[in-house]
Coordinates of C-alpha atoms in Angstrom, one line a residue:
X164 CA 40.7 -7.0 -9.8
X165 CA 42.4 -4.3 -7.8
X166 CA 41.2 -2.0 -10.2
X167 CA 37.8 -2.7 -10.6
X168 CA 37.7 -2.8 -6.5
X169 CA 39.0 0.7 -6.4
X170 CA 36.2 2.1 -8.9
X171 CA 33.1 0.1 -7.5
X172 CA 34.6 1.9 -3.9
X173 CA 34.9 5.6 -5.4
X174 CA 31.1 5.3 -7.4
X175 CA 29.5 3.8 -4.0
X176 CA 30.9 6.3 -1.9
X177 CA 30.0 9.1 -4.0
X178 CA 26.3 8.0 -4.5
X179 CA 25.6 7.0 -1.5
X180 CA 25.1 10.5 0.0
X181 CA 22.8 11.2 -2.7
X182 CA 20.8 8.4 -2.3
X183 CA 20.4 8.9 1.7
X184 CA 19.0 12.3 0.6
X185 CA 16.3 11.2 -1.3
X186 CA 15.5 7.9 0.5
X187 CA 15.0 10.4 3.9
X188 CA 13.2 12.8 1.9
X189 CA 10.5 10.3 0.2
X190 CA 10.3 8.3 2.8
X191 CA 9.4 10.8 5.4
X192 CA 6.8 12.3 2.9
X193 CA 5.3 8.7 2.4
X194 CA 5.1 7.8 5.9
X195 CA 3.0 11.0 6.3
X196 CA 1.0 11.4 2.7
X197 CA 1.2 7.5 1.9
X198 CA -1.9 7.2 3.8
X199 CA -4.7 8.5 5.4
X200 CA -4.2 8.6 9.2
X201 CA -2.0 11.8 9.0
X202 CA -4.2 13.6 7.1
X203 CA -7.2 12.6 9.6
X204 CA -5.4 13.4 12.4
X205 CA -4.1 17.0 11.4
X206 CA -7.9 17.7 10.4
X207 CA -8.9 17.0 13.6
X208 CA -6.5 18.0 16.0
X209 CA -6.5 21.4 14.1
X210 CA -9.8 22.2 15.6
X211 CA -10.9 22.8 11.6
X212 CA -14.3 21.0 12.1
X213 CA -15.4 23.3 14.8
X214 CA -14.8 26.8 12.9
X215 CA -15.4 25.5 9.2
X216 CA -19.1 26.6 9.4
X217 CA -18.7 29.3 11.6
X218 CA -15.7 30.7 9.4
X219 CA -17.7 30.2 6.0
X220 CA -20.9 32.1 7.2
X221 CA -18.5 35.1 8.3
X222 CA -17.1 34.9 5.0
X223 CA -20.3 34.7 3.9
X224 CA -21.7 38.0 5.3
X225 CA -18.4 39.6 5.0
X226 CA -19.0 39.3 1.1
X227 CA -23.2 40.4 1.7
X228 CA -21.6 43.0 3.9
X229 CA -18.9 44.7 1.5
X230 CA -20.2 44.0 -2.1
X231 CA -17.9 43.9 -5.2
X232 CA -18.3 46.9 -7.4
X233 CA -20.7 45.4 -10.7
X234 CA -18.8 45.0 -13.5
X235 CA -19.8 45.8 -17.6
X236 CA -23.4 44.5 -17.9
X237 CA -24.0 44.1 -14.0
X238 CA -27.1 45.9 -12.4
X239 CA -26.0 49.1 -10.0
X240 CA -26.4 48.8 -6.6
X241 CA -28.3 51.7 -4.9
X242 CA -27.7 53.9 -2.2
X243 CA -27.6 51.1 0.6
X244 CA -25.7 49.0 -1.2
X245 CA -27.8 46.5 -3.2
X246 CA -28.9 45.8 -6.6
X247 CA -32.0 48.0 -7.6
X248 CA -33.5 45.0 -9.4
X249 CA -33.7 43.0 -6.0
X250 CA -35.8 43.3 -2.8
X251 CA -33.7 44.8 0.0
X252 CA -34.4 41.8 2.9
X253 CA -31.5 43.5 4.9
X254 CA -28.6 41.4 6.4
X255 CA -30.0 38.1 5.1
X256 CA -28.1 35.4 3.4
X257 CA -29.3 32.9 1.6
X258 CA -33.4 32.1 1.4
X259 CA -33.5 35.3 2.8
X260 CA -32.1 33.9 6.5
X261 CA -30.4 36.7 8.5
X262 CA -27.1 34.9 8.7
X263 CA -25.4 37.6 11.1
X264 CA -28.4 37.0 13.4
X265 CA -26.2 34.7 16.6
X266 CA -29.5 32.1 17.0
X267 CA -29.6 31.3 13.5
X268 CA -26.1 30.6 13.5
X269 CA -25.7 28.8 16.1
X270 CA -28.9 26.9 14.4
X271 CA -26.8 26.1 11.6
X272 CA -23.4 24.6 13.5
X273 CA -26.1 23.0 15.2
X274 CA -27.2 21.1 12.1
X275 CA -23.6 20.2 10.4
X276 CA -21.7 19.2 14.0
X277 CA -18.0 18.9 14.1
X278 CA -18.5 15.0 14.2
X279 CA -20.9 14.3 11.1
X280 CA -17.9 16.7 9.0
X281 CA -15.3 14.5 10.6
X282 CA -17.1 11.4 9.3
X283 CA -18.0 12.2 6.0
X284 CA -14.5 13.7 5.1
X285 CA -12.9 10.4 6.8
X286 CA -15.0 8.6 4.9
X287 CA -14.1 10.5 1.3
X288 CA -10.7 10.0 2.4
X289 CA -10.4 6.3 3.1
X290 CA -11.9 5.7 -0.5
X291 CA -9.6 8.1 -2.0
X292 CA -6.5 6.2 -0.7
X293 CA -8.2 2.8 -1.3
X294 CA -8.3 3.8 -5.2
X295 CA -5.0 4.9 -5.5
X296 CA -3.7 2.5 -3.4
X297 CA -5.1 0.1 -6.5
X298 CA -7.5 -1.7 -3.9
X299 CA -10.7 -0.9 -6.2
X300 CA -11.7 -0.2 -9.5
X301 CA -13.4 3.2 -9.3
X302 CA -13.4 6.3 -6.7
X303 CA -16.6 5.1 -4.8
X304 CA -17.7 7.7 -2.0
X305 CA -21.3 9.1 -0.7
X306 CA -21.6 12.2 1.5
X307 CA -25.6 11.8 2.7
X308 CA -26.0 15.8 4.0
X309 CA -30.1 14.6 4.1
X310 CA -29.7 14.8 8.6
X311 CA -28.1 18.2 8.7
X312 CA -31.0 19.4 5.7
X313 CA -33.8 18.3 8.1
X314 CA -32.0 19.3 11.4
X315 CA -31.5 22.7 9.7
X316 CA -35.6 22.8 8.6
X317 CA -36.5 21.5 12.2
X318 CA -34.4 24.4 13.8
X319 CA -35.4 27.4 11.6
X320 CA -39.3 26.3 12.3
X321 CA -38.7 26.2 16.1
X322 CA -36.7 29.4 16.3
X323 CA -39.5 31.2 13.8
X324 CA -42.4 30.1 15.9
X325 CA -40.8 31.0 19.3
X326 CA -40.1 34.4 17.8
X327 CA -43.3 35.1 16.7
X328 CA -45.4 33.8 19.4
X329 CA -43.3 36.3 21.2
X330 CA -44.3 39.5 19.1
X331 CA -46.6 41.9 20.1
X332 CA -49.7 42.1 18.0
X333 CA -49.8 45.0 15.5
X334 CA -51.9 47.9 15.5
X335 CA -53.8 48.2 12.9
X336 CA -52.5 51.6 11.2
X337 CA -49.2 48.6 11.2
X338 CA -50.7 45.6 9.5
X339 CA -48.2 44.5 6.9
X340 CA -48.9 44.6 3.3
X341 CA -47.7 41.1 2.6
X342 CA -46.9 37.8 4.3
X343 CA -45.0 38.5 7.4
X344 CA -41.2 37.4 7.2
X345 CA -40.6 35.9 10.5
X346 CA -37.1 36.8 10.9
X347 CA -37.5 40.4 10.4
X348 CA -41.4 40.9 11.7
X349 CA -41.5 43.1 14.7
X350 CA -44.9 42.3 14.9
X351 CA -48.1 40.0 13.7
X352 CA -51.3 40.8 12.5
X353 CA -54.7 39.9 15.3
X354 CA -55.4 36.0 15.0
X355 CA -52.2 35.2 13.0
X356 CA -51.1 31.3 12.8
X357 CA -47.5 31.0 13.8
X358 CA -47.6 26.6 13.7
X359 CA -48.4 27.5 9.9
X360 CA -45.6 30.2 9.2
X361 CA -43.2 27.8 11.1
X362 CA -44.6 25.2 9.5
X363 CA -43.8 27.2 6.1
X364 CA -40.1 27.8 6.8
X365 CA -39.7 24.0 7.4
X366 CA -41.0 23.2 4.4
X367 CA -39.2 25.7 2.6
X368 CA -35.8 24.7 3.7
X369 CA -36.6 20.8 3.5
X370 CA -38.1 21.0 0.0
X371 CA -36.8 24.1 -1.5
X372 CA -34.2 24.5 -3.8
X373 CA -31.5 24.4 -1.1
X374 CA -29.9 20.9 -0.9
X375 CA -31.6 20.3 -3.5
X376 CA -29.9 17.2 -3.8
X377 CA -28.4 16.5 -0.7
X378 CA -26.6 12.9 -1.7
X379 CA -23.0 13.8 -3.3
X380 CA -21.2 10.8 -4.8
X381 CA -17.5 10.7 -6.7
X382 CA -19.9 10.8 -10.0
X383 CA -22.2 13.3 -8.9
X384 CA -19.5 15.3 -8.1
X385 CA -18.2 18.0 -11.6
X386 CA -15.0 19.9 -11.9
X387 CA -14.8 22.6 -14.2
X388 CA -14.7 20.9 -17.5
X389 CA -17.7 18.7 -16.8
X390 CA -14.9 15.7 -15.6
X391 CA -16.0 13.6 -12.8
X392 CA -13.3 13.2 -9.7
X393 CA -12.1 10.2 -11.0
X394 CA -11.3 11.5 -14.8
X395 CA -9.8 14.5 -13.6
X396 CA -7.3 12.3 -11.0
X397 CA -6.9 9.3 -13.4
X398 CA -3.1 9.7 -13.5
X399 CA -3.0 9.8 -9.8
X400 CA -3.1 5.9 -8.9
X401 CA -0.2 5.3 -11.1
X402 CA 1.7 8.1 -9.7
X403 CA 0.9 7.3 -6.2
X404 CA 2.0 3.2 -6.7
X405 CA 5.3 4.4 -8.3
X406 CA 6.6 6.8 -5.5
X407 CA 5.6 3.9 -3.1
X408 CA 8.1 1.1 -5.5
X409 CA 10.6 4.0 -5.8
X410 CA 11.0 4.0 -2.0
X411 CA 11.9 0.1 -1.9
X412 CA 14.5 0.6 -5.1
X413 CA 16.4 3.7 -2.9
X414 CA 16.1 1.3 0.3
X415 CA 17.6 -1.5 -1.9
X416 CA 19.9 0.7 -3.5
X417 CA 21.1 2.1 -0.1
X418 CA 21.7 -1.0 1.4
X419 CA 23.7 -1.9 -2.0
X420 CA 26.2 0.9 -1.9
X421 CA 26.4 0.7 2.0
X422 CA 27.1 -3.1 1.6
X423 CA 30.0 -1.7 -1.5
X424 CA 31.5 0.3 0.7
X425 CA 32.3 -2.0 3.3
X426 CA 33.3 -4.7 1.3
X427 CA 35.6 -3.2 -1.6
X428 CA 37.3 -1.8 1.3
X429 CA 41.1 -2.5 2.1
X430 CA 40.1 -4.1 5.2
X431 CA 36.3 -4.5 6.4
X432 CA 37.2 -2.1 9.2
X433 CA 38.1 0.5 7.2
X434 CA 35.2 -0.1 5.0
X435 CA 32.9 0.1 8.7
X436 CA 34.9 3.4 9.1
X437 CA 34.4 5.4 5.8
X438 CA 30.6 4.4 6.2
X439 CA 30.5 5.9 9.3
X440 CA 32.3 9.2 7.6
X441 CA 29.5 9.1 5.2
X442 CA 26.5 9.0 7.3
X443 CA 27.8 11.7 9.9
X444 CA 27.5 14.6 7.8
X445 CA 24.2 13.4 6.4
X446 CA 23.0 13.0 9.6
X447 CA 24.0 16.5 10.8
X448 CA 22.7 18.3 7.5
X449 CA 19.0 16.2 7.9
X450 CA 19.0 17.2 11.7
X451 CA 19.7 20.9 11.2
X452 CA 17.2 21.3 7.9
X453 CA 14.6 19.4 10.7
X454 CA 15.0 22.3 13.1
X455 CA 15.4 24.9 10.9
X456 CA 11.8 23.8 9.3
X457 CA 10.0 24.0 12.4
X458 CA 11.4 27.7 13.1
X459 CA 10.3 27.9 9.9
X460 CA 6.9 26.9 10.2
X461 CA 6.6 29.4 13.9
X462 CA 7.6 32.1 12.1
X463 CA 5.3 31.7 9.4
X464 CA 2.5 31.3 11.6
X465 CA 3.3 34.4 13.2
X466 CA 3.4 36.4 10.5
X467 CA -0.3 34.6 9.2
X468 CA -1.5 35.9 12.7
X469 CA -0.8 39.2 12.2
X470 CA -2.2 39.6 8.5
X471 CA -5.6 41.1 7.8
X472 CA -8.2 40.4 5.3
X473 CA -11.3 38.6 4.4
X474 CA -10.4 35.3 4.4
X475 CA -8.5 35.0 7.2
X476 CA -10.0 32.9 9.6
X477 CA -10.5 30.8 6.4
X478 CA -6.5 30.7 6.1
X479 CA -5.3 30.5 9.6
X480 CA -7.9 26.7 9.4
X481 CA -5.8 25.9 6.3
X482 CA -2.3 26.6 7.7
X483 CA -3.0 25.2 10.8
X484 CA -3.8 21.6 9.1
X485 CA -0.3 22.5 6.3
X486 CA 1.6 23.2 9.8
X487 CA 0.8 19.9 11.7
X488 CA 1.2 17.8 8.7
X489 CA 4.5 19.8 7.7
X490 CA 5.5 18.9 11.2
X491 CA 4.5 15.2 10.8
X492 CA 7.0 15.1 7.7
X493 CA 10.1 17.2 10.2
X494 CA 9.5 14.2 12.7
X495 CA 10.6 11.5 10.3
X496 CA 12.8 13.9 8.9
X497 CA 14.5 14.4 12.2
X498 CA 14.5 10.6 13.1
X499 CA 16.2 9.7 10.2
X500 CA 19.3 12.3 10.7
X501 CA 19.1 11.0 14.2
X502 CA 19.3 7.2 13.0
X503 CA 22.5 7.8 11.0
X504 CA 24.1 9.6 13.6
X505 CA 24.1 6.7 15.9
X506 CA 25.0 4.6 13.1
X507 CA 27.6 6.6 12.3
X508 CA 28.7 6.6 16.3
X509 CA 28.1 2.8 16.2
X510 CA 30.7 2.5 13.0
X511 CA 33.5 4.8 14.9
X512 CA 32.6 2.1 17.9
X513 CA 32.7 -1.3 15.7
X514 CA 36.4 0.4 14.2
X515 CA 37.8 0.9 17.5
X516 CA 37.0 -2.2 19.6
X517 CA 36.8 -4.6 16.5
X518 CA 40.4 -5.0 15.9
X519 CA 41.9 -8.5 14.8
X520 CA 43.1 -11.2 17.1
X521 CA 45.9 -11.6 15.0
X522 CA 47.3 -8.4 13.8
X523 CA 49.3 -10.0 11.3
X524 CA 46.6 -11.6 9.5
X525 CA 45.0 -8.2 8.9
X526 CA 49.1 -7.0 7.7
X527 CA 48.5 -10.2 5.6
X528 CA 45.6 -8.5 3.5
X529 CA 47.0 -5.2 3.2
X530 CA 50.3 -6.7 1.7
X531 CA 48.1 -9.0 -0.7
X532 CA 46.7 -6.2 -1.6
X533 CA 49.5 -4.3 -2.2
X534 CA 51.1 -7.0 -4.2
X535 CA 48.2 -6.9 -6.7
X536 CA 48.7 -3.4 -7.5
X537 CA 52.2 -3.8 -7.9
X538 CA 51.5 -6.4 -10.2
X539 CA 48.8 -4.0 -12.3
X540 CA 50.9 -1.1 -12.3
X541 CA 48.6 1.1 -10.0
X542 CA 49.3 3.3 -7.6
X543 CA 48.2 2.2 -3.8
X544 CA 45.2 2.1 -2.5
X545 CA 43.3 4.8 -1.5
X546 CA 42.0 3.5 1.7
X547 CA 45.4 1.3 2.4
X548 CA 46.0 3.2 6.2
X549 CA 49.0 4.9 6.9
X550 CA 49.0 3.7 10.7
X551 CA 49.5 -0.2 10.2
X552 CA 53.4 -0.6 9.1
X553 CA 54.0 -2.6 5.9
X554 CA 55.5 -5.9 6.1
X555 CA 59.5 -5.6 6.0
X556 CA 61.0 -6.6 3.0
X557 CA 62.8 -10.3 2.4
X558 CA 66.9 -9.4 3.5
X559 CA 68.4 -10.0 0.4
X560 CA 71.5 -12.7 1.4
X561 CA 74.7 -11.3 2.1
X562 CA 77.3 -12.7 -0.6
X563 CA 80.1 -15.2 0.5
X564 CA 82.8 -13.6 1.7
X565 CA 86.1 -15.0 -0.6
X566 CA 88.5 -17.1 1.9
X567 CA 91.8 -16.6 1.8
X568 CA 94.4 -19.1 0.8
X569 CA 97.8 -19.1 2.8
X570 CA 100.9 -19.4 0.5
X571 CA 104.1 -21.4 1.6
X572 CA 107.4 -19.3 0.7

């Protein structure tokens, strides 16, 4: 019995490190990715909403601004810059919509606010979770983008007829050959109808081929291979409901070993007090990795500030949202190490204060369990402590000293 006390003592104290490693680790990342709320929250507090449009119509023209060279079978650009089979409309995007122009950008942040984005990603996100959580069948979302399509239509109509009410007309060595583009006319013809060209441009936009469909669901939605969302991610539910029974089995598990420790223990004192020599270095080693990530993540951000490119607007948004959730994780991180030092400080306490009424009784226990390794032939306990002295030994009776006999002479 002695034996198989000693070996359940030396497993649990060696895996129970390990397992308060990974039970911090998961947990931590669970409490933050188990869910949507983190996520949410990072988005928004991020400021991501406000810039995403502004930051992809930069992109946008950055890309109309500094074209890739045309590769084997592609059309050569001419001497400004664009392809000779297409009609130079200057810095326009899309539709032919000068995107660099400030009014029609602010036109179009205009018609996708920060708090529509915010919605309909909260709302992809929700049913996201809701299927992996196993809560439904099917990945179920709609994103309606039919409001920001007519607010953009309503916007470029007002802006084209305020512009070209404004022009001057044009003399008539300056009539244009063609129908005049509003966003690059400098002037209009005698007599012409601006409510009908800004009537045009609404009706462009609203029925054109942009938004063509404005209603995305999880069905509509393709990847690459022609998969919908839910084909491509239909290993993710499992996954996701596994890590969330794995962190109950290392919870159960720690509590096991923990409980081990204590018990298979010479004394339940001493078990208290090699638990609280476990979780001290645990807690010290989460507690410096926590710091050491978020000096980390200030470096890196740093470093992201100072680089150069394209798309860096683009990746400052996306590191600011890895930062804040990276920081979520440190927090639980950090509170764990924190919660094993003070139980760690709590066992040195418990050892200290909680000693027996009856010293002897606790002598008792030691020498019964000294007595069953003696009887199995094993050496003594590893945990016996040197500072309690061993029970003296039974005095071994003194023989009878022989009496004397007196002889008469």
């Amino acid at each position: 019995m002695h034996i198989l006390k000693k070996i359940t003592l030396v497993l649990a104290a060696t895996l129970l490190p390990l397992v308060l490693l990974s039970f911090g680790l998961t947990w931590s990342l669970h409490q933050v990715f188990g869910g949507p709320g983190h996520i949410e929250s990072a988005l928004t507090n991020s400021g991501v909403y406000n810039t995403i449009v502004g930051n992809a119509l930069d992109q946008a023209q950055s890309k109309q601004d500094n074209p890739q060279q045309p590769g084997p079978g592609q059309p050569q650009n001419n001497q400004q810059g664009q392809p000779s089979d297409q009609n130079n409309g200057g810095d326009k995007g899309g539709n032919n919509i000068p995107i660099n122009d400030p009014q029609i950008k602010a036109i179009i942040e205009q018609a996708v606010p920060p708090q529509y984005l915010q919605t309909q990603v909260n709302q992809v996100l929700n049913s996201v979770y809701t299927w992996m959580q196993g809560k439904q069948p099917n990945l179920t979302f709609s994103v309606d983008l039919s409001g920001p399509k007519q607010a953009l239509a309503d916007g470029l109509a007002t802006y084209t007829q305020q512009k070209l009410a404004s022009l001057p007309v044009c003399p008539a060595n300056q009539l244009p050959n063609s129908d005049v583009d509003p966003f690059s006319a400098t002037c209009v013809p005698q007599g012409f109808d601006v409510a009908n060209a800004a009537s045009k441009i609404r009706n462009n936009v609203s029925g054109g081929d942009f938004l063509k469909d404005p209603v995305f669901t999880a069905d509509s939605y393709k990847v690459g291979d022609g998969q919908t969302l839910q084909q491509k991610l239909q290993k993710v539910p499992g996954i996701y409901q596994k890590i969330g029974l794995g962190i109950y089995v290392l919870g159960g598990l720690l509590l096991l070993l923990s409980a081990a420790v204590v018990l298979c223990s010479a004394t339940w004192r001493y078990g208290v007090r090699k638990l609280a020599n476990i979780f001290l270095p645990i807690g010290i080693t989460l507690t410096v990795f926590a710091i050491a990530i978020s000096v980390g993540l200030q470096r890196a951000s740093d470093v992201l500030a100072k680089g150069a490119g394209d798309n860096k607007a683009v990746q400052q948004s996306v590191f600011s949202v890895a930062k804040i959730l990276a920081n979520d994780v440190r927090t639980y991180w950090l509170g764990f190490g924190i919660t094993l030092l003070v139980l760690s400080a709590a066992g040195y306490t418990i050892f200290c204060l909680a000693k027996p009424k009856h010293p002897n009784g606790e002598k008792d226990q030691l020498a019964t369990a000294k007595a069953e390794k003696d009887k199995e032939g094993s050496e003594a306990p590893e945990d016996e402590p040197s500072d309690i002295p061993k029970p003296d030994a039974a005095q071994k009776p003194h023989a009878p000293k022989p009496k004397s006999k007196k002889i008469d002479i």
